[in-house]
Amino acid sequence: MLAGLFAFPAYATGVFECEPTDRAAWLSQEQVSEKLTDDGWQVRRMKEDGGCWEVYGTTPEGQRVEVYVHPVTGEVLLINQRGTILYRKEG
């Protein structure tokens, strides 16, 4: 009964937002993790944020970063390290 009193809208908390996509078309966390791991990344944790998969992990070069991944394609859209954008996909 009290749960309704504390309901808040879900806003993106990160620095990036993806274009809205059909949730049914999203890759699972396991699929995104496998794709990144195959590309040499180490994945520590992952959550949904701003319509993207937000991944905390380590790049193939050993940098600890926050990465925003397109939820349908698995493409890396943004790499952020302590407030500095290291990569942002054009477009």
mmCIF file with all atom_site columns, C-alpha atoms in Angstrom, residues 12-71:
data_model
loop_
_atom_site.group_PDB
_atom_site.id
_atom_site.type_symbol
_atom_site.label_atom_id
_atom_site.label_alt_id
_atom_site.label_comp_id
_atom_site.label_asym_id
_atom_site.label_entity_id
_atom_site.label_seq_id
_atom_site.pdbx_PDB_ins_code
_atom_site.Cartn_x
_atom_site.Cartn_y
_atom_site.Cartn_z
_atom_site.occupancy
_atom_site.B_iso_or_equiv
_atom_site.pdbx_formal_charge
_atom_site.auth_seq_id
_atom_site.auth_comp_id
_atom_site.auth_asym_id
_atom_site.auth_atom_id
_atom_site.pdbx_PDB_model_num
ATOM 1  C CA . ALA A 1 12 ? 18.326 8.550   -16.901 1.00 0.00 ? 12 ALA A CA 1
ATOM 2  C CA . THR A 1 13 ? 21.075 9.124   -14.385 1.00 0.00 ? 13 THR A CA 1
ATOM 3  C CA . GLY A 1 14 ? 24.021 8.930   -16.741 1.00 0.00 ? 14 GLY A CA 1
ATOM 4  C CA . VAL A 1 15 ? 25.632 11.213  -19.251 1.00 0.00 ? 15 VAL A CA 1
ATOM 5  C CA . PHE A 1 16 ? 24.077 9.676   -22.372 1.00 0.00 ? 16 PHE A CA 1
ATOM 6  C CA . GLU A 1 17 ? 20.665 8.615   -23.665 1.00 0.00 ? 17 GLU A CA 1
ATOM 7  C CA . CYS A 1 18 ? 19.839 6.230   -26.496 1.00 0.00 ? 18 CYS A CA 1
ATOM 8  C CA . GLU A 1 19 ? 17.035 6.735   -28.969 1.00 0.00 ? 19 GLU A CA 1
ATOM 9  C CA . PRO A 1 20 ? 13.861 4.943   -27.842 1.00 0.00 ? 20 PRO A CA 1
ATOM 10 C CA . THR A 1 21 ? 13.652 1.375   -29.147 1.00 0.00 ? 21 THR A CA 1
ATOM 11 C CA . ASP A 1 22 ? 11.251 -1.522  -28.778 1.00 0.00 ? 22 ASP A CA 1
ATOM 12 C CA . ARG A 1 23 ? 12.195 -3.248  -25.518 1.00 0.00 ? 23 ARG A CA 1
ATOM 13 C CA . ALA A 1 24 ? 11.383 -6.633  -27.044 1.00 0.00 ? 24 ALA A CA 1
ATOM 14 C CA . ALA A 1 25 ? 14.237 -6.139  -29.541 1.00 0.00 ? 25 ALA A CA 1
ATOM 15 C CA . TRP A 1 26 ? 16.878 -5.480  -26.867 1.00 0.00 ? 26 TRP A CA 1
ATOM 16 C CA . LEU A 1 27 ? 19.874 -7.727  -26.464 1.00 0.00 ? 27 LEU A CA 1
ATOM 17 C CA . SER A 1 28 ? 20.046 -9.367  -23.056 1.00 0.00 ? 28 SER A CA 1
ATOM 18 C CA . GLN A 1 29 ? 22.707 -8.416  -20.527 1.00 0.00 ? 29 GLN A CA 1
ATOM 19 C CA . GLU A 1 30 ? 24.369 -11.747 -21.232 1.00 0.00 ? 30 GLU A CA 1
ATOM 20 C CA . GLN A 1 31 ? 24.488 -11.060 -24.984 1.00 0.00 ? 31 GLN A CA 1
ATOM 21 C CA . VAL A 1 32 ? 25.996 -7.589  -24.488 1.00 0.00 ? 32 VAL A CA 1
ATOM 22 C CA . SER A 1 33 ? 28.512 -8.918  -21.975 1.00 0.00 ? 33 SER A CA 1
ATOM 23 C CA . GLU A 1 34 ? 29.527 -11.727 -24.341 1.00 0.00 ? 34 GLU A CA 1
ATOM 24 C CA . LYS A 1 35 ? 29.950 -9.294  -27.257 1.00 0.00 ? 35 LYS A CA 1
ATOM 25 C CA . LEU A 1 36 ? 32.141 -6.946  -25.223 1.00 0.00 ? 36 LEU A CA 1
ATOM 26 C CA . THR A 1 37 ? 34.156 -9.820  -23.747 1.00 0.00 ? 37 THR A CA 1
ATOM 27 C CA . ASP A 1 38 ? 34.749 -11.223 -27.240 1.00 0.00 ? 38 ASP A CA 1
ATOM 28 C CA . ASP A 1 39 ? 36.113 -7.776  -28.192 1.00 0.00 ? 39 ASP A CA 1
ATOM 29 C CA . GLY A 1 40 ? 38.593 -7.860  -25.277 1.00 0.00 ? 40 GLY A CA 1
ATOM 30 C CA . TRP A 1 41 ? 36.627 -5.941  -22.637 1.00 0.00 ? 41 TRP A CA 1
ATOM 31 C CA . GLN A 1 42 ? 36.203 -6.993  -19.011 1.00 0.00 ? 42 GLN A CA 1
ATOM 32 C CA . VAL A 1 43 ? 32.649 -6.399  -17.769 1.00 0.00 ? 43 VAL A CA 1
ATOM 33 C CA . ARG A 1 44 ? 32.175 -5.728  -14.043 1.00 0.00 ? 44 ARG A CA 1
ATOM 34 C CA . ARG A 1 45 ? 28.499 -4.779  -13.956 1.00 0.00 ? 45 ARG A CA 1
ATOM 35 C CA . MET A 1 46 ? 25.707 -3.559  -16.176 1.00 0.00 ? 46 MET A CA 1
ATOM 36 C CA . LYS A 1 47 ? 22.376 -1.795  -15.848 1.00 0.00 ? 47 LYS A CA 1
ATOM 37 C CA . GLU A 1 48 ? 19.779 -0.098  -17.995 1.00 0.00 ? 48 GLU A CA 1
ATOM 38 C CA . ASP A 1 49 ? 20.160 3.688   -18.087 1.00 0.00 ? 49 ASP A CA 1
ATOM 39 C CA . GLY A 1 50 ? 18.798 6.273   -20.485 1.00 0.00 ? 50 GLY A CA 1
ATOM 40 C CA . GLY A 1 51 ? 17.449 3.618   -22.839 1.00 0.00 ? 51 GLY A CA 1
ATOM 41 C CA . CYS A 1 52 ? 20.949 2.107   -23.198 1.00 0.00 ? 52 CYS A CA 1
ATOM 42 C CA . TRP A 1 53 ? 22.916 -0.605  -21.518 1.00 0.00 ? 53 TRP A CA 1
ATOM 43 C CA . GLU A 1 54 ? 25.338 1.156   -19.185 1.00 0.00 ? 54 GLU A CA 1
ATOM 44 C CA . VAL A 1 55 ? 28.371 -1.041  -18.618 1.00 0.00 ? 55 VAL A CA 1
ATOM 45 C CA . TYR A 1 56 ? 31.122 -0.604  -16.050 1.00 0.00 ? 56 TYR A CA 1
ATOM 46 C CA . GLY A 1 57 ? 34.273 -2.377  -17.029 1.00 0.00 ? 57 GLY A CA 1
ATOM 47 C CA . THR A 1 58 ? 37.763 -2.296  -18.452 1.00 0.00 ? 58 THR A CA 1
ATOM 48 C CA . THR A 1 59 ? 38.728 -1.578  -22.057 1.00 0.00 ? 59 THR A CA 1
ATOM 49 C CA . PRO A 1 60 ? 41.014 -3.918  -23.992 1.00 0.00 ? 60 PRO A CA 1
ATOM 50 C CA . GLU A 1 61 ? 43.748 -1.332  -23.237 1.00 0.00 ? 61 GLU A CA 1
ATOM 51 C CA . GLY A 1 62 ? 43.172 -1.645  -19.479 1.00 0.00 ? 62 GLY A CA 1
ATOM 52 C CA . GLN A 1 63 ? 41.255 1.588   -18.776 1.00 0.00 ? 63 GLN A CA 1
ATOM 53 C CA . ARG A 1 64 ? 38.413 1.407   -16.231 1.00 0.00 ? 64 ARG A CA 1
ATOM 54 C CA . VAL A 1 65 ? 35.440 3.101   -17.855 1.00 0.00 ? 65 VAL A CA 1
ATOM 55 C CA . GLU A 1 66 ? 31.688 3.544   -18.064 1.00 0.00 ? 66 GLU A CA 1
ATOM 56 C CA . VAL A 1 67 ? 30.356 2.525   -21.486 1.00 0.00 ? 67 VAL A CA 1
ATOM 57 C CA . TYR A 1 68 ? 26.968 3.154   -23.084 1.00 0.00 ? 68 TYR A CA 1
ATOM 58 C CA . VAL A 1 69 ? 25.941 0.379   -25.462 1.00 0.00 ? 69 VAL A CA 1
ATOM 59 C CA . HIS A 1 70 ? 23.088 0.443   -27.987 1.00 0.00 ? 70 HIS A CA 1
ATOM 60 C CA . PRO A 1 71 ? 20.472 -1.968  -26.618 1.00 0.00 ? 71 PRO A CA 1
#
